[in-house]
Coordinates of C-alpha atoms in Angstrom, one line a residue:
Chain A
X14 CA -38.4 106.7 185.0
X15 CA -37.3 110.5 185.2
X16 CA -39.7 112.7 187.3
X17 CA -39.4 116.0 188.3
X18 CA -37.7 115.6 191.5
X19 CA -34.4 113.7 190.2
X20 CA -31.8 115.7 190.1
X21 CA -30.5 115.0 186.3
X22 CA -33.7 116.9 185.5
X23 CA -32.3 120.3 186.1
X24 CA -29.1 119.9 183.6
X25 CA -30.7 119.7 180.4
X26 CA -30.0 122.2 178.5
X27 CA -33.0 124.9 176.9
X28 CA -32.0 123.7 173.6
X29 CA -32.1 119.7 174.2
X30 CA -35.4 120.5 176.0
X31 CA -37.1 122.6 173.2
X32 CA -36.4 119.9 171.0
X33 CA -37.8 116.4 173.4
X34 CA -41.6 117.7 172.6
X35 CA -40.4 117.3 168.4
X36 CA -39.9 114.1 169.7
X37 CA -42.5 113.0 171.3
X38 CA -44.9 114.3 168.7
X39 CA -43.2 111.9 166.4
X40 CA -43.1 109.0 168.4
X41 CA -47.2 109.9 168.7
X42 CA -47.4 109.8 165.1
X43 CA -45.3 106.6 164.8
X44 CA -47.1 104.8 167.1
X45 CA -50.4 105.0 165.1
X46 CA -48.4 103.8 162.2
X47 CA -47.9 100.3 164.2
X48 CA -44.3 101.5 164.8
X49 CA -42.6 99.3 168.1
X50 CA -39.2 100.8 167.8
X51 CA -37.8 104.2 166.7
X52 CA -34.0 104.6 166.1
X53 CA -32.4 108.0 166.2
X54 CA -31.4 107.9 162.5
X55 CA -35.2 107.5 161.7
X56 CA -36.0 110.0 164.0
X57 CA -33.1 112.7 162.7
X58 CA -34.0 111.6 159.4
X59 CA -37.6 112.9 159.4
X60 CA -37.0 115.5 161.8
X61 CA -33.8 117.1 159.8
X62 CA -31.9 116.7 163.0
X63 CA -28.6 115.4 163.4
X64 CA -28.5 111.6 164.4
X65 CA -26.0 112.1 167.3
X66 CA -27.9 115.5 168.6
X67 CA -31.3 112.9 168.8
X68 CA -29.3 110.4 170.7
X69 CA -27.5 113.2 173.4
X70 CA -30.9 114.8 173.5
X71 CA -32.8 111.0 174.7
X72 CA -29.5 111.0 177.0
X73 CA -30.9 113.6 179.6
X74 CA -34.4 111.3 179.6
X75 CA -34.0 108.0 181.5
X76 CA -34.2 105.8 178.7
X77 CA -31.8 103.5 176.7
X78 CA -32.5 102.4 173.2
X79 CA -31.6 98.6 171.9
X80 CA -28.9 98.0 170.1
X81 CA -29.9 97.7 166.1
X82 CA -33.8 98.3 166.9
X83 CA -33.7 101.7 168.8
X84 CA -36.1 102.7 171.4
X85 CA -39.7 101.4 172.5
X86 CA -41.8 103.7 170.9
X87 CA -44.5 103.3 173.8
X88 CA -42.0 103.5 176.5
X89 CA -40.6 106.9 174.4
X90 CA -43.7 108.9 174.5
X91 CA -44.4 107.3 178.3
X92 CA -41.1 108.7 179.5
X93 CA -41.0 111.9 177.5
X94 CA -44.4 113.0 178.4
X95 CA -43.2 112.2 182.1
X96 CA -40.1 114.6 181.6
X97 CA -41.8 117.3 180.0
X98 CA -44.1 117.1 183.2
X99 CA -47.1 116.5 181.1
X100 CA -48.5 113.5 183.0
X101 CA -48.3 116.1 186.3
X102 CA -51.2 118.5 186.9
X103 CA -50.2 121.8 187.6
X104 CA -52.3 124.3 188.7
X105 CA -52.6 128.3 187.1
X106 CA -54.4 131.0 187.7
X107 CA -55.6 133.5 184.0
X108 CA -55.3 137.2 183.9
X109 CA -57.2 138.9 181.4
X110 CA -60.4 137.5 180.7
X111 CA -60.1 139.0 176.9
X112 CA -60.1 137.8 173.3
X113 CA -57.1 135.7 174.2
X114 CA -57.6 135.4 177.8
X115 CA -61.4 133.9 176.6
X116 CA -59.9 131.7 173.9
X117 CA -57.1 130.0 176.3
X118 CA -60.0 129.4 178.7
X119 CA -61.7 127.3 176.3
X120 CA -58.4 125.4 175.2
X121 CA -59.0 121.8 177.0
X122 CA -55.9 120.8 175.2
X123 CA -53.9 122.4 177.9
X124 CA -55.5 119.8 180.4
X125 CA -53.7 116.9 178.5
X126 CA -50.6 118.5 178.5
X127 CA -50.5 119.4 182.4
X128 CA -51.9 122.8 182.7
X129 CA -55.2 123.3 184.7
X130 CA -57.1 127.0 184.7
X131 CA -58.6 126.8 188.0
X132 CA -59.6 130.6 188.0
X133 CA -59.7 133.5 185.8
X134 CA -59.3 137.3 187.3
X135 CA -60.1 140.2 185.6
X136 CA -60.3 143.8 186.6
X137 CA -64.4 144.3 184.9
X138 CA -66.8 143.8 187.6
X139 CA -69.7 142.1 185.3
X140 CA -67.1 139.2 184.8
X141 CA -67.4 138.2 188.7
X142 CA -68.8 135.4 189.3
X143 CA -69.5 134.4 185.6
X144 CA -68.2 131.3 184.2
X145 CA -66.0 130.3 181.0
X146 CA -65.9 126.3 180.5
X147 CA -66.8 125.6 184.2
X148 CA -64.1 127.7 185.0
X149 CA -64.9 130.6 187.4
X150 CA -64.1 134.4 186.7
X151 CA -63.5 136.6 190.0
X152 CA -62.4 140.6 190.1
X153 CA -59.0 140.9 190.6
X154 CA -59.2 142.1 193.9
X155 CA -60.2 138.4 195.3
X156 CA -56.3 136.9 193.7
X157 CA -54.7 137.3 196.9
X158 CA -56.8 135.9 199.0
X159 CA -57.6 132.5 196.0
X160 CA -53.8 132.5 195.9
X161 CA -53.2 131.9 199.5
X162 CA -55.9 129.3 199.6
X163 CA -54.7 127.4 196.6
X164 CA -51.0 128.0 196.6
X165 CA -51.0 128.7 192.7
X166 CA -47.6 129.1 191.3
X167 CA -48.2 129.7 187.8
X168 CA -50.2 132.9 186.2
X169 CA -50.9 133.7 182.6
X170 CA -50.9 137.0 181.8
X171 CA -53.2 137.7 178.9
X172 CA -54.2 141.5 180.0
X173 CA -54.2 144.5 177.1
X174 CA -50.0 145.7 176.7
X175 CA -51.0 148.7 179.0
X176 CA -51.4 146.8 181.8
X177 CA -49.0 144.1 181.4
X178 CA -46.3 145.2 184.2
X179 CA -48.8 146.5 186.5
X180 CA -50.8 142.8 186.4
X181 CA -47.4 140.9 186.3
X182 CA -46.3 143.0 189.3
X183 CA -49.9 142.2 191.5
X184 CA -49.3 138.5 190.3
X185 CA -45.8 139.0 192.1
X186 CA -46.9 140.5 194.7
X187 CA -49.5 138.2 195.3
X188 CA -46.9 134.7 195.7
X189 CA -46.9 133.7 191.4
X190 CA -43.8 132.3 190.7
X191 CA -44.4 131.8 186.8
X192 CA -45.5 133.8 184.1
X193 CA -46.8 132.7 180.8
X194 CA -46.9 135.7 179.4
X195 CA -48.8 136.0 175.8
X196 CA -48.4 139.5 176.0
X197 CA -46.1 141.2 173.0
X198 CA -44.9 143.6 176.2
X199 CA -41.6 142.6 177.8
X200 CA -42.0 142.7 181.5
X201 CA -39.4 142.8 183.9
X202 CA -39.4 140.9 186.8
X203 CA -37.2 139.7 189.7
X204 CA -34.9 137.4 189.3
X205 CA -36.0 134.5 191.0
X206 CA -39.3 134.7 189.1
X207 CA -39.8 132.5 185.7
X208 CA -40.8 134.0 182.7
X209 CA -42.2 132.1 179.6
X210 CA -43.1 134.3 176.6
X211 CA -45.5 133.1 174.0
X212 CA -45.7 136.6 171.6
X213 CA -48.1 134.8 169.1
X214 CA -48.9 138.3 167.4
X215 CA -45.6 138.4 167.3
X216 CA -45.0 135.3 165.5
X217 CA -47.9 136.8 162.6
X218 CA -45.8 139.4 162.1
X219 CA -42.7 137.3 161.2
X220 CA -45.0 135.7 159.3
X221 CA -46.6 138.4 157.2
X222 CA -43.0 139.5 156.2
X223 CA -41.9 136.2 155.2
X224 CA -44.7 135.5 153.3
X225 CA -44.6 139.1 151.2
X226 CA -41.0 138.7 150.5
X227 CA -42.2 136.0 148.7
X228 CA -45.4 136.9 147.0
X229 CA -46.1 139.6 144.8
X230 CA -49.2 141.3 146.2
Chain B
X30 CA -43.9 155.2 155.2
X31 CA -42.8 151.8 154.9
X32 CA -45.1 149.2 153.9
X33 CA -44.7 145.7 152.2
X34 CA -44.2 146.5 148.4
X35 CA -40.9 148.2 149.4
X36 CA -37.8 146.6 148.9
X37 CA -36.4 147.6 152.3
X38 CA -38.6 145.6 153.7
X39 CA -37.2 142.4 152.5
X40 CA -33.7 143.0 154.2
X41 CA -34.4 143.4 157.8
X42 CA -32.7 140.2 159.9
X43 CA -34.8 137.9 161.7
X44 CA -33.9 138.7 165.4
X45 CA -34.6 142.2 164.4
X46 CA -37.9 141.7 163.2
X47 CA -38.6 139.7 166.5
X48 CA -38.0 142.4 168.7
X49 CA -40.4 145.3 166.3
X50 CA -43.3 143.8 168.7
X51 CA -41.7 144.7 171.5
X52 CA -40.9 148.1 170.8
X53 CA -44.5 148.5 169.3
X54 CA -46.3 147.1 172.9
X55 CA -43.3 149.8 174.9
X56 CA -44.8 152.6 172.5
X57 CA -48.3 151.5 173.0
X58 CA -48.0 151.9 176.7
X59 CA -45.9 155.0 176.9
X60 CA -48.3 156.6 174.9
X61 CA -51.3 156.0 177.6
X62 CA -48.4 157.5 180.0
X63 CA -48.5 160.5 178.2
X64 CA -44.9 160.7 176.4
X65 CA -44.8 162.3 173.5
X66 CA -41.5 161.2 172.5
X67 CA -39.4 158.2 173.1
X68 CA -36.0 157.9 172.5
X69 CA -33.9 154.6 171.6
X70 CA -31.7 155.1 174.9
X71 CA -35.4 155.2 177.0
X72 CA -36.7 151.8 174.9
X73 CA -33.4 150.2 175.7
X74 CA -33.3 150.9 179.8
X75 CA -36.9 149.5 180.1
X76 CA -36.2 146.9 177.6
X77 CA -32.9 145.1 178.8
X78 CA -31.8 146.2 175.3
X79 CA -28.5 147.8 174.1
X80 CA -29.9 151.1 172.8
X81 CA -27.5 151.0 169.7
X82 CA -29.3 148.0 169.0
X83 CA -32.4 149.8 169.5
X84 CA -31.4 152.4 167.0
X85 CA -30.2 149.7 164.5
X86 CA -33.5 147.8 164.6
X87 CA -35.5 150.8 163.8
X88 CA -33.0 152.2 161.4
X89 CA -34.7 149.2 159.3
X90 CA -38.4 150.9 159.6
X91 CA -39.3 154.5 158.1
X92 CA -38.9 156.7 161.2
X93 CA -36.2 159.1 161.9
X94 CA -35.9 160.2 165.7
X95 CA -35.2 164.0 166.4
X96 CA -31.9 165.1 168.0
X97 CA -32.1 165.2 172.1
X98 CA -35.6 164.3 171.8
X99 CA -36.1 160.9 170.5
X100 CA -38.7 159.4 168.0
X101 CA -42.6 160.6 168.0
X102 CA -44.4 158.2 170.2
X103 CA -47.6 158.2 167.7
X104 CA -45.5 157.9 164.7
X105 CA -43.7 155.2 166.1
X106 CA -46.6 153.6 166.9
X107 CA -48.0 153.7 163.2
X108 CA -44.8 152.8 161.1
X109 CA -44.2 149.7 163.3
X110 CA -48.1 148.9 162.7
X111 CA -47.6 149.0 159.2
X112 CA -44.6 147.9 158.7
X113 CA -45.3 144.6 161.1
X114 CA -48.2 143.6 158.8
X115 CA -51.1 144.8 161.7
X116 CA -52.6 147.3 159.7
X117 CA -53.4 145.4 156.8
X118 CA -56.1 142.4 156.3
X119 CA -54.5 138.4 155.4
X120 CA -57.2 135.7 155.5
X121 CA -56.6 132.9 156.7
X122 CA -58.1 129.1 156.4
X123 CA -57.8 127.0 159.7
X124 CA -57.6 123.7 159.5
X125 CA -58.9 121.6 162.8
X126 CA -61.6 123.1 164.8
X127 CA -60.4 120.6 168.4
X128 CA -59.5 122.5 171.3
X129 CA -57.1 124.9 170.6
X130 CA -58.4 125.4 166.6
X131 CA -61.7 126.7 168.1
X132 CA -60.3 128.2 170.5
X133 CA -58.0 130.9 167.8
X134 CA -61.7 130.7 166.0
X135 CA -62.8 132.9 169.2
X136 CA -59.6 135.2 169.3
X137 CA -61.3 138.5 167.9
X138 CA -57.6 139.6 168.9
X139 CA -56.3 138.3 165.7
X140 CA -57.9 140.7 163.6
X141 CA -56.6 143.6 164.9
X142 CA -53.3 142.3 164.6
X143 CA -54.0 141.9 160.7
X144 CA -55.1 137.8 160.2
X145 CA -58.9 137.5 159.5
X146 CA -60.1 133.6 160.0
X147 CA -62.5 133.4 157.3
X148 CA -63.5 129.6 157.1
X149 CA -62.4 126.5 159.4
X150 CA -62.0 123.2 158.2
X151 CA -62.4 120.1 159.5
X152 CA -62.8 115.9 159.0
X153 CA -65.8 115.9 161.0
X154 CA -69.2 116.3 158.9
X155 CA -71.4 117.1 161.9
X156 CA -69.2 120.5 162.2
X157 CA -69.7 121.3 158.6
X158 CA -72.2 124.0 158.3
X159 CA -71.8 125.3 161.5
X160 CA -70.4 128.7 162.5
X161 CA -68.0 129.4 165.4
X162 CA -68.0 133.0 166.4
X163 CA -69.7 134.0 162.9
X164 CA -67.0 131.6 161.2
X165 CA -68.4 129.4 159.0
X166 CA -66.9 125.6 159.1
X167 CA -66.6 123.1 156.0
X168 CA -65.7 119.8 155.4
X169 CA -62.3 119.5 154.0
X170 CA -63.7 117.9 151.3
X171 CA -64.5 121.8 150.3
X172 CA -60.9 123.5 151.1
X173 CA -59.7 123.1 147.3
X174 CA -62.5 124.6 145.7
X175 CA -63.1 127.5 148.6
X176 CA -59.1 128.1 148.3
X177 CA -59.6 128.4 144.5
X178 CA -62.6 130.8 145.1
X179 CA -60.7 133.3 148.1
X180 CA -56.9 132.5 147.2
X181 CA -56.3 132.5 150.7
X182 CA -52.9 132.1 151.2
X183 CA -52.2 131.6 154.8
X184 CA -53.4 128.3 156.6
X185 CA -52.8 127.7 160.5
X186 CA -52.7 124.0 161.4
X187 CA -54.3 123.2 164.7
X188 CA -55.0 119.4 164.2
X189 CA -53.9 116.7 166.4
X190 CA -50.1 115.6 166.1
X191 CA -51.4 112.5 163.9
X192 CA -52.5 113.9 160.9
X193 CA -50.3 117.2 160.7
X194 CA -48.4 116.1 158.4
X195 CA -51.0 114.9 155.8
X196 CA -52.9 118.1 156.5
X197 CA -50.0 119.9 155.7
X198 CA -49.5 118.3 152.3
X199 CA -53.2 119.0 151.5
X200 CA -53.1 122.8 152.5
X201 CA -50.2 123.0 150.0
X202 CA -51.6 120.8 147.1
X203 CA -54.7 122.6 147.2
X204 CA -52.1 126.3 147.4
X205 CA -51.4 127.4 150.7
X206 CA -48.2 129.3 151.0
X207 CA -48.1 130.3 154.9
X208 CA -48.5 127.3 157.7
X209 CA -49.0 128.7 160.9
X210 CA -48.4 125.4 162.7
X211 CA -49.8 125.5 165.9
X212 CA -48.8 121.5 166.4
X213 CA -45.7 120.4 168.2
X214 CA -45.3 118.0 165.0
X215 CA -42.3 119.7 162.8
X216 CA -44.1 119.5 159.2
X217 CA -41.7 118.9 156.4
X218 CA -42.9 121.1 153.6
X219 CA -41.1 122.0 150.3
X220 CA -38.6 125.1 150.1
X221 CA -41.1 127.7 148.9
X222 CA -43.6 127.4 151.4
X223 CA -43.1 129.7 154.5
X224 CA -43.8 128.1 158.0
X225 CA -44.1 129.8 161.2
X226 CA -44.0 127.1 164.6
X227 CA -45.9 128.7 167.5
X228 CA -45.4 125.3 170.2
X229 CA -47.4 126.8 172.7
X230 CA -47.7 123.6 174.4
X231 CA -43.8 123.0 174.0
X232 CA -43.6 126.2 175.9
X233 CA -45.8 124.9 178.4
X234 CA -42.8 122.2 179.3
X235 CA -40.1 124.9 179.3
X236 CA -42.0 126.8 182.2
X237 CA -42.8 123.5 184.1
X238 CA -39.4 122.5 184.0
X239 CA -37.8 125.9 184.9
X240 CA -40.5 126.0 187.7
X241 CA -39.3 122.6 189.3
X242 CA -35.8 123.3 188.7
X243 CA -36.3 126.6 191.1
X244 CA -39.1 125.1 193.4
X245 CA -39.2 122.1 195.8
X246 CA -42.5 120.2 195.7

């Protein structure tokens, strides 16, 4: 099975990889149905993907499907779970203890898929020392000192857009090496650091057009 | 100023309307800096973005910049509000109150970027008549006839992979017209019903595997 380490991990392509967790959620859903195999016309099919994109997508992921059946359904989710690195527990740190900052906190759902909030930093001091779903809240000025004892590589940045760069910066500074940033701000960072951007205001706003182009109001 | 019921509004392309947000959140924070005006050639340095492009995107929005000095920072601030959809109220239904479903129920960010929650839904009876964060909860049993009462038009889809599909089709027999779809399941809807994919936990596997492409463990 494909794991992290293997070196046909890295050549996947954003694309092929933003489209594995469409698979896996139907395989999920197929499973309950009593479904053993999945072929990659079904899958396309349902998915409105091409057949041959499904099958050079499952190419990167170390599985081969049967010939006239398809793929295990059980040994599908197993594997892509694996690849996605959602059977792995990695640890993050959340900056921001605000309306968002608050809500991820209570997300358990991360948990299943690999992400565990060990600590949450914020900058007000009657946070310290509270805690949100077991989870405990320190003042920023403890991060660099929890970071070195805990080697925590990934931050979310959920801070107000003011503060944005000057939180990603201290994250920086302090040894993160991704940002999950659910800020609408851009922030620029070095080059060796990861940025994932989740802009879900963002996403209300394309919304909100799309949905008054079509309605008369 | 521009605003939803104008027909400009319809024409703006997609990957412009993405990058509004981002210009909004610069604004925002070179407003607390104390500049009164920004121009597009400023937006695009900070940015990473050509500042023709700049000028083009906003072209699409009511503001006109002055010569040599740029656009009003305030002004810019309020047309992008308005013209994103922030400044105005959309209710919302949500449909799923797990993990990340009560979790947006706790988001008082939402609102001030325009999308009230005003009733969650859910299969579970022992949740019906409860309120999460003032938000009162129903049996799905009571969607159709609260959506006939509030004509709420926008649902966002937070239940587990299993039964997104299903939920889906309900929201829309029962007249939903916007699925926020918050599950990594790709919902097949018919062609007049808008729907906007926020995979956060989809994102979540683009950032581990960009982190263990760069890192040894």
């Amino acid at each position: 099975m494909s794991d992290f380490s293997s070196i046909d991990h890295i050549k996947i392509p954003e694309p092929a990889l933003r489209r594995l967790p469409w698979y896996l959620a139907y395989a999920q859903l197929a499973k309950t149905q009593g479904e053993v195999f999945l072929s990659s016309t079904q899958i396309a099919k349902d998915l409105a993907v091409d057949a041959s994109q499904v099958a050079k997508d499952l190419s990167y992921v170390n599985i081969s499907g049967k010939t006239r059946v398809g793929y295990d359904t059980g040994l599908l989710i197993n594997v892509l779970e694996d690849f996605l690195g959602f059977t792995k527990t990695h640890n993050a740190f959340i900056f921001g203890i605000g309306n968002l900052g608050g809500a991820l906190i209570q997300d358990n759902g991360l948990a299943q898929y690999g992400l565990k909030i060990c600590a949450g930093f914020d900058i007000k001091y009657e946070l310290s020392g509270t805690r949100i779903n077991q989870i405990p809240i320190h003042h920023i000025d403890r991060f660099f000192e929890l970071r070195k004892q805990t080697k925590t590589n990934i931050g979310i940045l959920t801070v107000p857009v003011n503060n944005a760069q000057s939180v990603a910066e201290l994250m920086i500074e302090g040894g993160i090496k991704a940002i999950w940033n659910f800020t609408p701000f851009r922030i620029r960072v070095p080059e060796n650091i990861i940025v994932q951007n989740t802009s879900i205001y963002a996403h209300l706003a394309l919304m909100f057009n799309r949905l008054h182009s079509t309605i008369n109001e």
